[in-house]
CSV table of C-alpha atoms in Angstrom, one decimal:
chain,number,residue,atom,x,y,z
L,1,GLN,CA,94.1,140.3,118.6
L,2,LYS,CA,93.9,141.4,122.2
L,3,GLU,CA,91.5,144.2,123.0
L,4,VAL,CA,94.3,146.0,124.9
L,5,GLU,CA,98.0,145.8,124.0
L,6,GLN,CA,100.8,146.9,126.3
L,7,ASP,CA,104.5,146.4,125.9
L,8,PRO,CA,105.7,144.2,128.8
L,9,GLY,CA,109.1,145.7,129.0
L,10,PRO,CA,111.2,145.7,131.1
L,11,LEU,CA,112.0,149.4,130.7
L,12,SER,CA,115.1,150.6,132.4
L,13,VAL,CA,115.7,154.4,132.7
L,14,PRO,CA,118.1,156.5,134.8
L,15,GLU,CA,116.8,158.5,137.7
L,16,GLY,CA,115.4,161.8,136.6
L,17,ALA,CA,114.4,160.6,133.2
L,18,ILE,CA,111.0,161.2,131.6
L,19,VAL,CA,109.2,157.9,131.3
L,20,SER,CA,106.5,157.2,128.6
L,21,LEU,CA,104.2,154.2,129.0
L,22,ASN,CA,101.7,153.3,126.4
L,23,CYS,CA,98.7,151.1,125.6
L,24,THR,CA,96.7,150.6,122.4
L,25,TYR,CA,93.2,149.3,122.2
L,26,SER,CA,90.7,148.1,119.6
L,27,ASN,CA,87.3,148.6,121.2
L,28,SER,CA,86.0,152.1,120.4
L,29,ALA,CA,83.3,151.7,123.1
L,30,PHE,CA,85.9,152.2,125.9
L,31,GLN,CA,85.3,155.5,127.7
L,32,TYR,CA,87.2,155.3,131.0
L,33,PHE,CA,91.0,154.9,131.0
L,34,MET,CA,92.9,154.0,134.1
L,35,TRP,CA,96.5,153.5,135.1
L,36,TYR,CA,97.5,151.3,138.0
L,37,ARG,CA,100.9,150.8,139.7
L,38,GLN,CA,101.8,147.5,141.2
L,39,TYR,CA,104.8,146.9,143.4
L,40,SER,CA,106.1,143.4,143.6
L,41,ARG,CA,103.9,141.1,145.7
L,42,LYS,CA,101.3,143.8,146.2
L,43,GLY,CA,97.9,144.6,144.7
L,44,PRO,CA,97.5,147.2,142.0
L,45,GLU,CA,97.1,150.8,143.2
L,46,LEU,CA,95.0,153.2,141.2
L,47,LEU,CA,97.3,156.1,140.0
L,48,MET,CA,95.0,158.0,137.6
L,49,TYR,CA,91.9,157.8,135.5
L,50,THR,CA,90.5,159.9,132.7
L,51,TYR,CA,87.2,159.9,131.0
L,52,SER,CA,87.1,160.1,127.2
L,53,SER,CA,89.9,162.0,125.5
L,54,GLY,CA,92.3,164.6,126.8
L,55,ASN,CA,95.1,165.0,129.4
L,56,LYS,CA,95.1,164.8,133.1
L,57,GLU,CA,98.0,165.8,135.3
L,58,ASP,CA,98.7,164.8,138.9
L,59,GLY,CA,102.1,165.8,140.3
L,60,ARG,CA,104.8,164.1,138.3
L,61,PHE,CA,102.2,162.0,136.4
L,62,THR,CA,100.4,162.9,133.2
L,63,ALA,CA,97.8,160.7,131.5
L,64,GLN,CA,96.9,161.2,127.9
L,65,VAL,CA,94.0,159.7,125.9
L,66,ASP,CA,93.8,159.9,122.1
L,67,LYS,CA,90.5,158.1,121.2
L,68,SER,CA,91.0,158.8,117.5
L,69,SER,CA,94.2,156.7,117.5
L,70,LYS,CA,93.0,154.4,120.3
L,71,TYR,CA,96.1,155.1,122.2
L,72,ILE,CA,96.7,156.0,125.8
L,73,SER,CA,99.9,157.1,127.6
L,74,LEU,CA,101.2,157.7,131.0
L,75,PHE,CA,104.2,160.1,131.5
L,76,ILE,CA,106.3,160.2,134.6
L,77,ARG,CA,108.5,163.2,135.0
L,78,ASP,CA,111.7,163.3,137.1
L,79,SER,CA,111.4,159.5,137.7
L,80,GLN,CA,112.6,158.1,141.0
L,81,PRO,CA,113.8,154.7,142.0
L,82,SER,CA,110.6,154.4,144.0
L,83,ASP,CA,108.7,154.5,140.7
L,84,SER,CA,110.1,151.1,139.9
L,85,ALA,CA,107.0,148.9,139.6
L,86,THR,CA,104.7,147.3,137.0
L,87,TYR,CA,102.3,149.8,135.4
L,88,LEU,CA,99.0,148.4,134.2
L,89,CYS,CA,96.6,150.2,131.9
L,90,ALA,CA,92.9,149.4,132.1
L,91,MET,CA,89.8,150.6,130.3
L,92,SER,CA,86.1,150.2,130.6
L,93,ALA,CA,83.0,150.6,128.6
L,94,SER,CA,79.7,151.5,130.2
L,95,SER,CA,77.5,151.0,127.2
L,96,GLY,CA,76.4,147.7,125.9
L,97,THR,CA,78.1,144.8,127.6
L,98,TYR,CA,80.1,146.2,130.4
L,99,LYS,CA,83.8,145.4,130.4
L,100,TYR,CA,86.8,146.3,132.5
L,101,ILE,CA,89.9,145.2,130.6
L,102,PHE,CA,93.6,145.3,131.7
L,103,GLY,CA,96.8,145.4,129.8
L,104,THR,CA,99.5,142.9,130.6
L,105,GLY,CA,101.6,145.6,132.4
L,106,THR,CA,104.9,147.2,131.7
L,107,ARG,CA,107.7,146.6,134.2
L,108,LEU,CA,109.7,149.8,134.9
L,109,LYS,CA,113.0,150.0,136.6
L,110,VAL,CA,114.4,153.4,137.5
L,111,LEU,CA,118.2,153.2,138.2
L,112,ALA,CA,119.7,155.4,140.9
C,1,LYS,CA,88.4,155.2,154.9
C,2,ALA,CA,89.6,151.6,155.0
C,3,GLY,CA,90.6,150.0,151.7
C,4,VAL,CA,89.8,146.6,150.3
C,5,THR,CA,90.7,143.9,152.8
C,6,GLN,CA,91.6,140.4,151.6
C,7,THR,CA,92.1,137.4,153.9
C,8,PRO,CA,94.2,135.4,154.3
C,9,ARG,CA,97.2,137.0,152.7
C,10,TYR,CA,99.0,133.7,152.1
C,11,LEU,CA,97.8,130.2,151.7
C,12,ILE,CA,99.6,126.9,151.1
C,13,LYS,CA,97.4,124.0,150.0
C,14,THR,CA,97.9,120.6,148.3
C,15,ARG,CA,96.4,119.3,145.1
C,16,GLY,CA,92.9,118.2,145.5
C,17,GLN,CA,92.1,120.4,148.4
C,18,GLN,CA,89.6,123.3,148.3
C,19,VAL,CA,90.1,126.8,149.5
C,20,THR,CA,88.0,129.8,150.4
C,21,LEU,CA,89.2,133.4,150.0
C,22,SER,CA,87.5,136.4,151.5
C,23,CYS,CA,87.2,140.0,150.4
C,24,SER,CA,85.7,143.0,152.3
C,25,PRO,CA,85.1,145.9,150.0
C,26,ILE,CA,85.5,149.6,150.7
C,27,SER,CA,82.6,150.8,152.8
C,28,GLY,CA,79.8,151.8,150.5
C,29,HIS,CA,81.0,149.8,147.6
C,30,ARG,CA,78.6,147.3,146.3
C,31,SER,CA,80.4,145.7,143.4
C,32,VAL,CA,83.2,143.2,143.9
C,33,SER,CA,85.3,141.7,141.2
C,34,TRP,CA,87.8,138.8,141.4
C,35,TYR,CA,91.0,138.4,139.4
C,36,GLN,CA,93.7,135.8,139.1
C,37,GLN,CA,97.2,137.1,138.4
C,38,THR,CA,100.1,134.9,137.2
C,39,PRO,CA,103.4,136.0,135.7
C,40,GLY,CA,102.6,134.4,132.4
C,41,GLN,CA,98.9,135.4,132.0
C,42,GLY,CA,98.7,138.7,133.7
C,43,LEU,CA,95.3,139.7,135.3
C,44,GLN,CA,92.6,137.3,134.4
C,45,PHE,CA,89.0,138.2,135.2
C,46,LEU,CA,87.2,135.6,137.3
C,47,PHE,CA,83.8,137.1,138.1
C,48,GLU,CA,81.9,140.1,139.3
C,49,TYR,CA,79.2,140.5,141.9
C,50,PHE,CA,76.8,143.3,142.5
C,51,SER,CA,74.0,143.2,145.1
C,52,GLU,CA,74.6,139.5,145.8
C,53,THR,CA,74.2,138.6,142.1
C,54,GLN,CA,76.9,137.4,139.7
C,55,ARG,CA,76.9,139.9,136.8
C,56,ASN,CA,79.8,138.7,134.8
C,57,LYS,CA,82.0,135.6,134.6
C,58,GLY,CA,85.3,135.0,133.0
C,59,ASN,CA,86.5,132.0,131.2
C,60,PHE,CA,87.4,129.8,134.2
C,61,PRO,CA,86.3,126.2,135.0
C,62,GLY,CA,83.4,125.5,137.3
C,63,ARG,CA,85.9,124.7,140.1
C,64,PHE,CA,86.0,128.5,140.6
C,65,SER,CA,82.9,129.9,142.3
C,66,GLY,CA,82.0,132.9,144.3
C,67,ARG,CA,79.3,134.6,146.2
C,68,GLN,CA,78.5,137.9,147.7
C,69,PHE,CA,76.7,138.6,151.0
C,70,SER,CA,74.1,141.3,151.9
C,71,ASN,CA,76.9,143.4,153.5
C,72,SER,CA,78.7,143.3,150.1
C,73,ARG,CA,81.5,141.1,151.5
C,74,SER,CA,82.5,138.4,149.0
C,75,GLU,CA,84.1,135.0,149.0
C,76,MET,CA,85.6,132.9,146.3
C,77,ASN,CA,86.0,129.2,146.4
C,78,VAL,CA,88.3,126.9,144.4
C,79,SER,CA,87.6,123.2,144.7
C,80,THR,CA,89.9,120.3,143.7
C,81,LEU,CA,93.0,122.5,143.6
C,82,GLU,CA,95.5,122.0,140.8
C,83,LEU,CA,99.1,123.1,140.6
C,84,GLY,CA,98.2,125.6,138.0
C,85,ASP,CA,95.9,127.4,140.4
C,86,SER,CA,98.9,128.8,142.2
C,87,ALA,CA,98.6,132.6,141.7
C,88,LEU,CA,97.9,135.9,143.3
C,89,TYR,CA,94.1,136.3,143.7
C,90,LEU,CA,93.0,139.9,143.7
C,91,CYS,CA,89.7,141.4,144.8
C,92,ALA,CA,88.6,144.8,143.6
C,93,SER,CA,85.6,146.9,144.7
C,94,SER,CA,83.7,149.8,143.2
C,95,PRO,CA,80.6,151.7,144.1
C,96,THR,CA,78.7,150.2,141.2
C,97,PRO,CA,79.9,147.9,138.3
C,98,GLN,CA,80.6,150.8,135.9
C,99,ASN,CA,82.9,152.6,138.3
C,100,ILE,CA,86.6,152.7,138.9
C,101,GLN,CA,87.9,149.6,140.7
C,102,TYR,CA,90.1,149.6,143.8
C,103,PHE,CA,92.2,146.6,144.6
C,104,GLY,CA,93.1,144.8,147.8
C,105,ALA,CA,96.6,143.5,148.5
C,106,GLY,CA,95.6,140.0,147.3
C,107,THR,CA,95.8,136.4,148.6
C,108,ARG,CA,98.9,134.5,147.4
C,109,LEU,CA,97.9,130.9,146.9
C,110,SER,CA,100.5,128.2,146.5
C,111,VAL,CA,99.4,124.7,145.5
C,112,LEU,CA,101.9,121.9,146.2
């Protein structure tokens, strides 16, 4: 079983839809949770990060962490064609053996 | 503040050759990590350097090596290139190993 699981998609939604992207993980030591956006042939760009449990909002983006369920989500409101990209979740643990683990990424396509 | 700079952006090599990729981290960042990204495998961790010392290493053969200089710039080297080494090689920097990672645009290596 992988430490981080992420549905690869592709996920196609109409413009203006609310998008929900998710990752599950197995290592309870993870404390930092990140979301990256990667456009085709570019490097990943950090979108948001949260520490421990809870929600964080930034414009149209909301990140949620549920440590009890080992489940993280990224919500995109009022999705735009420019949001079409691959979204990677990542998580890290700072205690014990340090790890920075990525999901495989979910490909999102927002249709105009 | 300048981001992570990777050079060159594109490389074409033939099997058996060797290649050196360069990464300049964000100013003040002392930790540099390298990843290989392919469509089938996603982001695979190669190694991480901090203060000129390799802290972590992924599961790659010894043909893949790296180093970090006193100014935190890093290079990775791949010797005896194989067709399967064709990938996007990404460098990420962070202030310290436990911090959030920021990526460069990557070097796209094609091995013919």
